[in-house]
Amino acid sequence: MKKLYKLFVLAFSALVILPSCSQLLEPEPYGLVDLDLVWTKYNYTSSLVATIGKAANYENSFPYSAYCDEAQSVNDRIDSGWHSWYTIDFNAASYIMTGGWDAIYNNLRTIAFFLTNEHKISFTNVKDEEKEFWDVKAHFYRAWHYFTLMKRYGKAVIFTEVYDINETFSTVQLSGVEEIADFIISELDLALAATEDENSPYTFRWNPGFGTINRGFAWVLKARTAMFAASPLYYTEGSKYTWEYAYQINKKAIEELTAHDYKLFELAPEDNVAYGVYDYYHIREVDKSRSKDKETILGNTGNLSMWVDYGLPTTKGQISCGICPTQELVDCYETIDGEPILDLAQPYLDEEHLIPNYNKNNTLYDPENPYENRDPRFYGTIYYNNAPRWWVNPDSLRVQTYVGGNCGISEEPTSKHNTRTGYYVRKYNRDVSNERDGNQDGRVHNARLAEMYLNFAECACEAGHLEDAYDYTNLVRERVGMPDLPKGLSQDQLRLRIRNERRVEFAFENLRFDDVRRWKIIDQTEEHVTGMRITKAANGKFKYERFSFGTRVNKGDPKYLLYPLSEEEVEKMKHNTSPTGKPEDGVNWQNPGW
Amino acid sequence: MRIRYKITLALILLAAGFINAAAQGEAVIITLQGKVLDEFGNPIYNALIVSENEANQYITNPDGSYDFQIRDHSNYITITNPGYHNKIVLISEILDGHNVITMESDAQFEDELVDLVHHKMRKNLLTGSVSYVKSRELQSTPTYRLQEAYMGRILGLGSLERDANPSMFDESIYWSIRGDHSPSSVQAPTLMVDGIRYEGYDGHIFTYFNPREVESVTVIRDAATNALYGILGGNGIISITTRRGQQGEPRITVAYDHGWRGMDTDRYHSFSAFKHAMLRNESCLNDGLKPVFSEQQLKYYYNPAVDGNCEYGNAKYEGPENGIWPSNDYYDQFLKRYQTEDKLYLSIGGGSEYVQYMCNFQWMHTGALFNQPEYSGMNYTMNPGSANYFHVASNLDSKLNYFISATFTLRGDFKIENGLGSCPNDRMRVRYEDMIKHVMVAAPTITSLYAPEGAMVDGRDISYKPIFSENSTMGGQIWGLGYKVNPYAELTHGGKTTKYATFVHMDAKVNLDFDMITPGLGGQLGFSFKGGGDKDIDWTISYTMYKANDPSNTTFKQDGAEYDTNGYSKYYSFCYSYEYFGKLEYMRQFGDHFVQAVAMGNHRELASRDIGGGSYQTIPYRSEIFGLNALYAYKDKYLVNGTLGFSGSDEFPMNNRFFFTPGVGLGWVVSKEDFLKGNGFLTYLKLRGSYGRAARGSFSSYRFAYKDNVTSSTWDQGRMGNPSLEPEFVNGMDAGLDLTLFNCLNFSGSIFKEKMNNAYIDATTYVPTFQGISLSNYPGSNTGKFENHGYELSVEFRKQFTKNFTFWAGASTWFNDNTVLEIGERPNNIDYGSPDAYAQEYYTQGFSRGRICGYEFDVPEGETWRLADGSINPHILFQSQEEIDNCGLDYTQMGTVRPGDFKYKDLTGDGTINYKDQIVYKYSTIPRQYFNAHLGFRFKRFEVSALFYGVSKYYRPIGDAFFLGYLNDGFYCDLHENCWTAERAANGDYIKGPALSMTSTSSHGTNMYNVADGTFLKLKNAEIAYTLPEKLSRKMYAQDIRIALQGQNLVTWDRMPSKYIDPETGYLGVWQPMRVWNIALNVTF
């Protein structure tokens, strides 16, 4: 008996003593994975590579339009980002545009991790050409990420090795635009230096189909980088990125692209699906084989639902009209004879843009009949009052944006269905898209040859190569049937025409928001936008009245040229870079004005 | 690992061997008969009589009588009854005829055994701070979850019912023992039931306990006592013990409750359509917008019977009768006033010397929550809220021989609950949450939520289909619901979810009596298992919404796609946990010396799995707790208590997995000293103090926070681990005294101070984001500091004045105040005048956890922002545009500022009002002061009792979407009446708030107007009970029949700005704590 008790006591003590055993409580194997395992399997490494472009600035919509002078959001009176943008002067903490600082650096770290560790790859079931393509991707996305950082912040931290977990960040240096631009171009050159084999699925190609990175887009990035770095906002005295340098790089880019069968899209629409070649291009379905569309350099495969999200209230299933084109944009469309409507040097006589300063040379424009005889791109981009609803049988239904019309201008502050400015977006919208026939709308292009032409024209104009500037602007104009620019313009006059051309050609293509910044003209463009209230008199005549949306609070302030860094990041770096430990002695990374 | 299992197995086999080997001693039978009475000669019912050797037990009958046999060679019996000193009577004396035993009252309850999870200790011997409540008091709360029964009742246990969502259980209650203990998350106390830990997620099952099954609920507050439980003890412990069978004749209890539960306390009522429209227009006018409702529409909405006299009084009334200009109260239409609750409870307990048993059965039914609208197309019943709950609990204690006994417990629960449709993934609660919002935001001006009979669209009949009116923005997305909000549609076309939940708990323990080794030594080995599964069957019907184009309700157009596909989905989850444990207990009196010791060990694994989830979070949690507690008492007068805990869990790295938690306590019962003995004034006085270390083993929302975690599907950079992670240690000092005056007035007080020097905090104070690892993935570290202190006071009076009249009253208050000392906050620049100056150097360090930052009103010297009559001081509101233009301050970073908006102080002096001008308010969202009071009396057969509970020194930010008013089509309630308008200001009218708006304005920044003082006092519970005369109950073959009328949450006194906001929730648009009325019938046979 006694033995049994002793055994019990012993057993009990054992239970108490057991924890000293080292394996105790060790969790079962679980899904927590050590990063070093990534080099052991093909699937792992390829998954890692697949993440490095996640933060790329790839747009499948046009989110910036209502944050610049292209449009006024229909959500301007209800709690929304736009309402804040129009009414609040932001500070670094409240600024609402997503700069991507965190997400991009997260990708940059992965890229650095990949490039410095890929020699550890221990699996063999991968072809050398695919491994090389992984490198291309890493360099390519690194360039694209830095371009985005340069564009938004005007500065970046360039690193090629990951920081240690115990890093103090006391010696980290910011790079300026020139340095970043050099790095971007060298990274792109590394990517372009890779061998190209048109038959392999793993090489960096000229023509990989829609929505995939390609050599053409690498050239676009190089050209854009040079043009941005030369633009007034980014250029600093002594930088090698002069307009002349940008001109050369852009020239080379266009040579490369045209040598690889890139051409402006010039197919006329069939069966009245569109007004002209321009809007037809924007509603066309994906042409992966590039049999007809040789203009798109980086396209989208996913299409927009314009009729739902940016639609007309008469379309069944419309949720919102989204954003409403401004009168300022409408005023940019020349008359069909190639004369601007307003004096481009000073388009408006008052601050609020209510009194237009008409171009005295224009004979076709009639303020009582403002939508007649305009640039064909106007009809393909905007639904205006009395615009035909359908291109087939255009007289059957008209879009009435006058007060009380079938798509009448909105009087109710919270309604999202009707326009706020008197206009709706037509670009990308195929008129037959609706609930019954389904979505047949078009897509935003991230890069197309016309942009390269106008980029080149701008660089050429600025660098004094006016002939090239004329030629390439005219190429874009000719495609839509607009006459050539008049000969003999001065550099200043030509610059205004090219900028206006950009604004018209690339409406709702995400370029304007960046353009007004790099040209440093936000003080003239960003504070005031107007709409057109049209009333129908008893005799059936329309009365046109421009009206203002009030001031977009302080949006012309120079601080809005660049995005702010998060206040926290700035405070941390002040502390980290301070030799004394006192933040006031550290380096201030914040952009001016924030 | 495997060795240990083998040992366990061996021990079980060993125990089985004992059974056969057990020696049977020859029996000497002595029969005892008599009565137990109190000082007034009243019989004591339910007094427990235990023989010296503890083998024979008896519970006295309603007339106080006893009649039982002693067969275990005992020399004396001990009689115990709460509120009376233990009485030891020699058997020989009883046999001599002294069989009437009189018990003396014990106001201090010093002989009562206090449950300390793994052992019990006489209250007199405690050196720490422990409070508890017994079964009888719990029974006066009508409840379907046990937690409600002890909310507010126990000294030191604070609680707030944050949300009374019908599908939520423990998770909706904020619990705190002595406030917060660390700057990191997870502050809830550890919950133990019969020594076995019950987790939050499976805790909802334990709520089906009937309070009658529960023996006691104990709250362990001080660090030295909690040290025994290691990593479980840091937040304090709530320990629940259940009742077990006693020797004696079978005792049968039948109880039936019928209750009505509803948000009756200031139930929300929608404004009339006219009033709503007026407020909507007022908002537009304030913003300089065109009014939403035209003059003509206002005239139509105007109803003289409701809206009183006003300028629209002459209009022709075209009110709700014609359905075109309605005034709907959708809340009232769809939400039932009361949910019924029926509960039948049956219990049988009894036993012999060798076997004792108790079986409990409970069936509970709750009724529907909503008025089910009529809809001919509905071929199923929804009745969301209606549910059936079944609960069975039985336990068996069996003595196998003179040194081995075994106890078994088995509990099972089953629930079938009906909820709203389209809420798979166990999100029934979310849909209830949506629903209460939807019935509130459906504006009274909305014509109707369904199309009337004969309504057509495109030639098709759409009668009784959900609609929404064209002039409404109800189609917008709110609360992530992503679809049209129409309560009618949800209740008729929305499908339903039925939840089937099951839960099983079982445990088996073998108790060994080692008296033959040394008297007083005992041991226990046991195993417990809990497991549960949930299955949701969700049936959704997609439906189409129709827009009413014009208010005359004749033309409709379809909105969005139409599709009639039925959706059917299932969701299930499973969880289990098991523990094995053992302990050794020793208790012995050597003359004047008393020693009590316990050593225990416990291994636990817990796993849960949501089907469809599946991640490393489902890896079983493993933890082990070992502890040793020893008490030495000299003459019950000088007490020394030592504790050593040793615990670890898989949440800590291997080389850092187990930790010691020591504690020590001292006590001195002064009243037992000669100089105070026999003193009729100061009948009891004890001084006690303790110092110890308790630990918090879970504080990170991640599992295995010591490990890196790369997301293996994408190989994205994931979280980084901290390889030196350790538990957080709460070092706590506790000192207190307990005293009794005149043997009826008890006083108890404690003060405590806790310090934590290794709180787990983010270590990213100076890590910038450009290094590429998301800061939320950067490893945290044990480098924070935290402090907490407070006190607890209670006064208790209980006296039986005459044979028929007993009166009791008690009050207590407890206070805690914590400070976050170090959390890695960067100091701000406070060089006022510079543009990057902040109003304060720190916003977290040096303040309480849960602090609130906000703007300060620009109140003129010597004035207050709120005037004595409750109106807003006109000096803190801009009265004109001119005043805004001339104020010299830039408000542009605050959004729109209009006349009628608040003026804020530019504390930083930079001429700009922005977030840097915020200050930390005086109180935080963590309540500091709690108080409760209870009183009652018994007169003859009547018993009346009441419980008050209150909280103060805390703030509730209430500025949610409902508060702002402009939500959707506008939501207006008493918050939005009499707000600033130019006209009211000019008239000098009472101004309740800043000007209403259609969007967010500068007034919506956090300020003291939208942060409410959360102070409240509630009549939490009241009961009137009557016990039938014995003669009458005997006729019904019953021993005892008691009828009671009970109420919960009856009255609330608070300082909330709206009567619809309960201070415990602090928000509109959630389920407010319910008022419950209940009739309870309790029969014991």
XYZ file of N, CA, C and O in Angstrom, chain A residues 372-485:
456
model
N -21.519 74.249 -80.834
C -21.450 73.947 -82.254
C -20.066 74.231 -82.797
O -19.342 75.078 -82.272
N -19.728 73.501 -83.846
C -18.460 73.711 -84.570
C -17.240 73.522 -83.674
O -16.300 74.293 -83.733
N -17.274 72.490 -82.850
C -16.131 72.319 -81.941
C -15.246 71.160 -82.389
O -15.621 70.336 -83.219
N -14.089 71.127 -81.794
C -13.138 70.025 -81.972
C -13.884 68.682 -81.836
O -14.644 68.491 -80.871
N -13.698 67.754 -82.770
C -14.437 66.484 -82.686
C -14.254 65.779 -81.337
O -15.125 65.029 -80.910
N -13.121 66.001 -80.711
C -12.886 65.326 -79.439
C -13.865 65.785 -78.371
O -14.168 65.075 -77.419
N -14.405 67.001 -78.513
C -15.406 67.497 -77.572
C -16.632 66.597 -77.592
O -17.144 66.185 -76.543
N -17.085 66.245 -78.819
C -18.312 65.450 -78.925
C -18.086 64.030 -78.419
O -19.009 63.372 -77.976
N -16.843 63.585 -78.478
C -16.553 62.235 -78.005
C -16.216 62.172 -76.532
O -16.076 61.086 -75.965
N -16.073 63.316 -75.902
C -15.631 63.323 -74.508
C -16.718 63.747 -73.532
O -16.737 63.333 -72.389
N -17.650 64.584 -74.027
C -18.568 65.224 -73.085
C -20.015 65.130 -73.568
O -20.310 65.293 -74.759
N -20.891 64.831 -72.619
C -22.324 64.965 -72.853
C -22.710 66.375 -72.447
O -22.604 66.735 -71.269
N -23.144 67.167 -73.404
C -23.508 68.556 -73.130
C -24.992 68.705 -73.397
O -25.657 67.772 -73.843
N -25.500 69.871 -73.194
C -26.927 70.071 -73.412
C -27.244 69.897 -74.891
O -26.621 70.511 -75.751
N -28.246 69.074 -75.151
C -28.690 68.798 -76.508
C -27.738 67.870 -77.273
O -27.841 67.745 -78.482
N -26.829 67.223 -76.548
C -25.970 66.247 -77.214
C -26.829 65.060 -77.609
O -27.750 64.687 -76.882
N -26.528 64.436 -78.771
C -27.286 63.233 -79.114
C -26.971 62.134 -78.115
O -25.817 61.937 -77.737
N -28.016 61.423 -77.692
C -27.798 60.351 -76.731
C -27.129 59.159 -77.406
O -26.289 58.513 -76.824
N -27.589 58.881 -78.632
C -27.006 57.757 -79.360
C -26.455 58.235 -80.688
O -27.009 59.147 -81.310
N -25.390 57.624 -81.147
C -24.830 57.994 -82.449
C -25.653 57.409 -83.577
O -25.701 57.953 -84.675
N -26.303 56.289 -83.329
C -27.246 55.773 -84.312
C -28.519 56.590 -84.141
O -29.033 56.683 -83.025
N -28.991 57.162 -85.180
C -30.212 57.943 -85.117
C -30.109 59.043 -84.063
O -30.856 59.058 -83.090
N -29.187 59.964 -84.244
C -28.871 60.945 -83.198
C -30.035 61.856 -82.817
O -30.063 62.374 -81.703
N -30.999 62.004 -83.662
C -32.085 62.922 -83.331
C -33.143 62.294 -82.449
O -34.022 62.981 -81.940
N -33.040 60.979 -82.246
C -34.127 60.326 -81.510
C -34.186 60.750 -80.053
O -35.245 60.829 -79.459
N -33.046 61.019 -79.451
C -33.076 61.445 -78.046
C -31.902 62.364 -77.789
O -30.782 62.107 -78.222
N -32.180 63.421 -77.085
C -31.138 64.382 -76.763
C -30.904 64.418 -75.263
O -31.834 64.247 -74.485
N -29.681 64.666 -74.875
C -29.357 64.815 -73.458
C -29.701 66.247 -73.061
O -29.160 67.184 -73.639
N -30.623 66.401 -72.153
C -31.046 67.752 -71.767
C -30.467 68.077 -70.404
O -30.898 67.531 -69.397
N -29.472 68.919 -70.382
C -28.879 69.257 -69.082
C -29.423 70.577 -68.556
O -29.018 71.030 -67.499
N -30.332 71.181 -69.291
C -30.885 72.446 -68.787
C -31.750 72.183 -67.551
O -32.156 71.046 -67.300
N -32.012 73.223 -66.812
C -32.767 73.087 -65.565
C -34.120 72.458 -65.875
O -34.877 72.976 -66.695
N -34.374 71.328 -65.298
C -35.638 70.652 -65.529
C -35.602 69.683 -66.694
O -36.590 69.003 -66.959
N -34.498 69.572 -67.395
C -34.396 68.659 -68.524
C -34.283 67.215 -68.087
O -34.174 66.934 -66.885
N -34.263 66.288 -69.063
C -34.257 64.871 -68.676
C -32.973 64.473 -67.947
O -32.949 63.506 -67.208
N -31.899 65.216 -68.166
C -30.672 65.020 -67.395
C -30.303 66.338 -66.734
O -29.127 66.719 -66.652
N -31.315 67.023 -66.263
C -31.160 68.411 -65.809
C -30.131 68.578 -64.702
O -29.861 67.674 -63.921
N -29.564 69.761 -64.689
C -28.543 70.066 -63.701
C -29.114 69.927 -62.290
O -30.289 70.215 -62.049
N -28.289 69.437 -61.386
C -28.748 69.107 -60.044
C -28.980 70.337 -59.192
O -28.138 71.219 -59.116
N -30.145 70.381 -58.578
C -30.434 71.471 -57.646
C -30.395 70.952 -56.216
O -30.354 71.718 -55.276
N -30.461 69.638 -56.086
C -30.562 69.028 -54.751
C -29.140 68.686 -54.282
O -28.428 67.953 -54.953
N -28.724 69.215 -53.145
C -27.325 69.067 -52.758
C -26.870 67.637 -52.527
O -25.689 67.338 -52.658
N -27.779 66.751 -52.194
C -27.308 65.407 -51.872
C -27.567 64.397 -52.991
O -27.219 63.241 -52.856
N -28.202 64.841 -54.076
C -28.455 63.891 -55.155
C -27.172 63.592 -55.905
O -26.383 64.478 -56.204
N -26.982 62.330 -56.230
C -25.767 61.958 -56.933
C -26.063 61.637 -58.389
O -25.178 61.269 -59.129
N -27.310 61.732 -58.776
C -27.678 61.244 -60.103
C -27.464 62.285 -61.193
O -27.173 61.924 -62.318
N -27.623 63.545 -60.864
C -27.583 64.569 -61.903
C -26.330 65.415 -61.815
O -25.730 65.571 -60.760
N -25.987 65.984 -62.963
C -24.740 66.736 -63.058
C -24.764 67.973 -62.172
O -25.818 68.542 -61.899
N -23.584 68.360 -61.741
C -23.473 69.578 -60.953
C -23.016 70.740 -61.829
O -23.196 71.879 -61.507
N -22.363 70.414 -62.976
C -21.783 71.477 -63.796
C -22.572 71.733 -65.067
O -22.351 72.734 -65.736
N -23.473 70.820 -65.424
C -24.144 70.927 -66.709
C -23.555 69.993 -67.757
O -23.963 70.036 -68.914
N -22.577 69.176 -67.361
C -21.951 68.248 -68.306
C -21.767 66.882 -67.661
O -21.672 66.775 -66.440
N -21.735 65.867 -68.509
C -21.397 64.516 -68.061
C -20.211 64.012 -68.879
O -19.967 64.506 -69.986
N -19.526 63.007 -68.332
C -18.389 62.438 -69.062
C -18.900 61.440 -70.103
O -19.669 60.543 -69.780
N -18.457 61.620 -71.348
C -18.837 60.673 -72.398
C -17.680 59.745 -72.757
O -17.897 58.623 -73.226
N -16.465 60.235 -72.568
C -15.298 59.430 -72.914
C -15.416 58.068 -72.215
O -15.866 58.011 -71.078
N -15.003 57.052 -72.865
C -15.048 55.655 -72.398
C -16.465 55.070 -72.408
O -16.632 53.886 -72.227
N -17.495 55.922 -72.544
C -18.860 55.395 -72.451
C -19.375 55.045 -73.836
O -19.517 55.914 -74.696
N -19.628 53.782 -74.010
C -20.269 53.387 -75.261
C -21.757 53.583 -75.065
O -22.324 53.073 -74.089
N -22.380 54.309 -75.989
C -23.746 54.766 -75.689
C -24.743 53.639 -75.489
O -25.770 53.831 -74.865
N -24.427 52.435 -75.987
C -25.407 51.351 -75.848
C -25.239 50.557 -74.544
O -26.008 49.639 -74.293
N -24.264 50.931 -73.729
C -24.110 50.220 -72.461
C -25.345 50.469 -71.600
O -25.717 51.617 -71.371
N -25.966 49.455 -71.156
C -27.048 49.611 -70.183
C -27.325 48.274 -69.540
O -26.646 47.279 -69.813
N -28.340 48.304 -68.689
C -28.617 47.127 -67.896
C -28.977 45.924 -68.755
O -28.553 44.804 -68.489
N -29.737 46.191 -69.818
C -30.210 45.079 -70.635
C -29.089 44.528 -71.510
O -28.876 43.333 -71.602
N -28.341 45.442 -72.138
C -27.339 44.990 -73.101
C -25.965 44.794 -72.480
O -25.019 44.423 -73.154
N -25.885 45.088 -71.202
C -24.625 44.839 -70.515
C -23.632 45.961 -70.696
O -23.868 46.943 -71.406
N -22.535 45.791 -70.018
C -21.510 46.832 -70.017
C -20.614 46.678 -71.235
O -19.979 45.651 -71.418
N -20.569 47.706 -72.055
C -19.683 47.649 -73.221
C -18.730 48.838 -73.210
O -18.247 49.265 -74.239
N -18.513 49.407 -72.020
C -17.713 50.609 -71.937
C -16.225 50.319 -72.107
O -15.775 49.175 -72.019
N -15.482 51.409 -72.321
C -14.061 51.295 -72.618
C -13.191 51.300 -71.384
O -13.647 50.990 -70.277
N -11.913 51.626 -71.612
C -10.947 51.499 -70.526
C -9.926 52.623 -70.593
O -9.699 53.220 -71.651
N -9.340 52.892 -69.437
C -8.305 53.919 -69.355
C -6.987 53.307 -69.838
O -6.691 52.156 -69.528
N -6.214 54.072 -70.598
C -4.901 53.593 -71.024
C -3.848 54.245 -70.162
O -3.857 55.450 -69.974
N -2.946 53.440 -69.641
C -1.907 53.992 -68.794
C -0.806 54.669 -69.595
O -0.126 55.537 -69.085
N -0.633 54.236 -70.828
C 0.339 54.915 -71.671
C -0.028 54.653 -73.119
O -0.379 53.524 -73.478
N 0.018 55.692 -73.929
C -0.252 55.508 -75.357
C 0.661 56.438 -76.147
O 1.207 57.404 -75.613
N 0.787 56.142 -77.430
C 1.770 56.831 -78.234
C 1.512 58.331 -78.305
O 2.455 59.133 -78.319
N 0.230 58.734 -78.321
C -0.083 60.165 -78.414
C 0.561 60.927 -77.263
O 1.031 62.053 -77.433
N 0.587 60.299 -76.081
C 1.226 60.977 -74.953
C 2.711 61.169 -75.235
O 3.281 62.221 -74.946
N 3.336 60.149 -75.815
C 4.760 60.258 -76.131
C 4.997 61.399 -77.109
O 5.965 62.151 -77.014
N 4.065 61.538 -78.096
C 4.198 62.615 -79.084
C 4.100 63.974 -78.410
O 4.907 64.877 -78.673
N 3.120 64.113 -77.545
C 2.960 65.428 -76.926
C 4.031 65.685 -75.864
O 4.420 66.838 -75.647
N 4.504 64.633 -75.208
C 5.649 64.805 -74.304
C 6.858 65.321 -75.092
O 7.531 66.258 -74.689
N 7.054 64.667 -76.231
C 8.185 65.059 -77.074
C 8.003 66.491 -77.571
O 8.939 67.303 -77.534
N 6.773 66.808 -77.991
C 6.502 68.162 -78.491
C 6.795 69.193 -77.404
O 7.365 70.250 -77.662
N 6.400 68.864 -76.186
C 6.629 69.810 -75.086
C 8.121 70.014 -74.849
O 8.598 71.151 -74.742
N 8.873 68.906 -74.802
C 10.315 69.017 -74.576
C 10.966 69.796 -75.721
O 11.832 70.648 -75.505
N 10.493 69.491 -76.935
C 11.070 70.149 -78.101
C 10.801 71.648 -78.043
O 11.699 72.471 -78.298
N 9.580 72.002 -77.729
C 9.204 73.409 -77.642
C 10.062 74.122 -76.600
O 10.633 75.184 -76.855
N 10.193 73.486 -75.432
C 10.934 74.120 -74.346
C 12.428 74.215 -74.691
O 13.096 75.160 -74.305
N 12.911 73.210 -75.418
C 14.330 73.197 -75.753
C 14.622 74.024 -76.996
O 15.767 74.114 -77.422
N 13.582 74.601 -77.607
C 13.778 75.479 -78.753
C 13.720 74.778 -80.093
O 13.956 75.404 -81.121
N 13.397 73.491 -80.128
C 13.263 72.793 -81.410
C 11.821 72.928 -81.862
O 11.035 71.977 -81.823
N 11.428 74.144 -82.289
C 10.015 74.410 -82.515
C 9.435 73.577 -83.659
O 8.269 73.219 -83.635
N 10.270 73.263 -84.646
C 9.762 72.476 -85.785
C 9.243 71.120 -85.319
O 8.146 70.698 -85.670
N 10.081 70.440 -84.505
C 9.661 69.140 -83.970
C 8.385 69.283 -83.158
O 7.490 68.433 -83.199
N 8.331 70.373 -82.391
C 7.154 70.592 -81.557
C 5.912 70.696 -82.428
O 4.875 70.076 -82.150
N 6.005 71.490 -83.498
C 4.880 71.611 -84.434
C 4.495 70.255 -84.986
O 3.342 69.844 -84.958
N 5.495 69.543 -85.489
C 5.219 68.306 -86.211
C 4.467 67.297 -85.347
O 3.479 66.712 -85.774
N 4.966 67.136 -84.152
C 4.372 66.064 -83.336
C 3.033 66.464 -82.745
O 2.163 65.637 -82.537
N 2.844 67.777 -82.501
C 1.520 68.209 -82.051
C 0.531 68.023 -83.193
O -0.591 67.539 -82.997
N 0.987 68.375 -84.378
C 0.091 68.263 -85.517
C -0.283 66.816 -85.816
O -1.398 66.541 -86.256
N 0.638 65.886 -85.558
C 0.304 64.476 -85.769
C -0.920 64.090 -84.946
O -1.819 63.392 -85.413
N -0.936 64.562 -83.713
C -2.052 64.226 -82.820
C -3.329 64.923 -83.296
O -4.422 64.360 -83.245
N -3.172 66.154 -83.765
C -4.347 66.909 -84.238
C -4.890 66.317 -85.538
O -6.102 66.201 -85.726
N -3.995 65.947 -86.418
C -4.428 65.421 -87.709
C -5.272 64.162 -87.543
O -6.230 63.941 -88.261
N -4.867 63.360 -86.580
C -5.586 62.104 -86.371
C -7.079 62.340 -86.136
O -7.913 61.561 -86.542
N -7.423 63.434 -85.462
C -8.848 63.677 -85.196
C -9.443 64.649 -86.191
O -10.591 65.064 -86.060
N -8.649 65.071 -87.164
C -9.187 65.948 -88.198
C -9.132 67.421 -87.851
O -9.849 68.221 -88.448
N -8.299 67.776 -86.903
C -8.138 69.194 -86.595
C -7.017 69.757 -87.466
O -6.023 69.075 -87.741
N -7.133 71.009 -87.908
C -6.074 71.601 -88.731
C -4.787 71.762 -87.955
O -4.790 71.799 -86.720
N -3.697 71.903 -88.693
C -2.399 72.082 -88.052
C -2.369 73.394 -87.279
O -3.139 74.310 -87.549
N -1.434 73.443 -86.346
C -1.249 74.689 -85.616
C -0.766 75.757 -86.603
O -0.012 75.451 -87.532
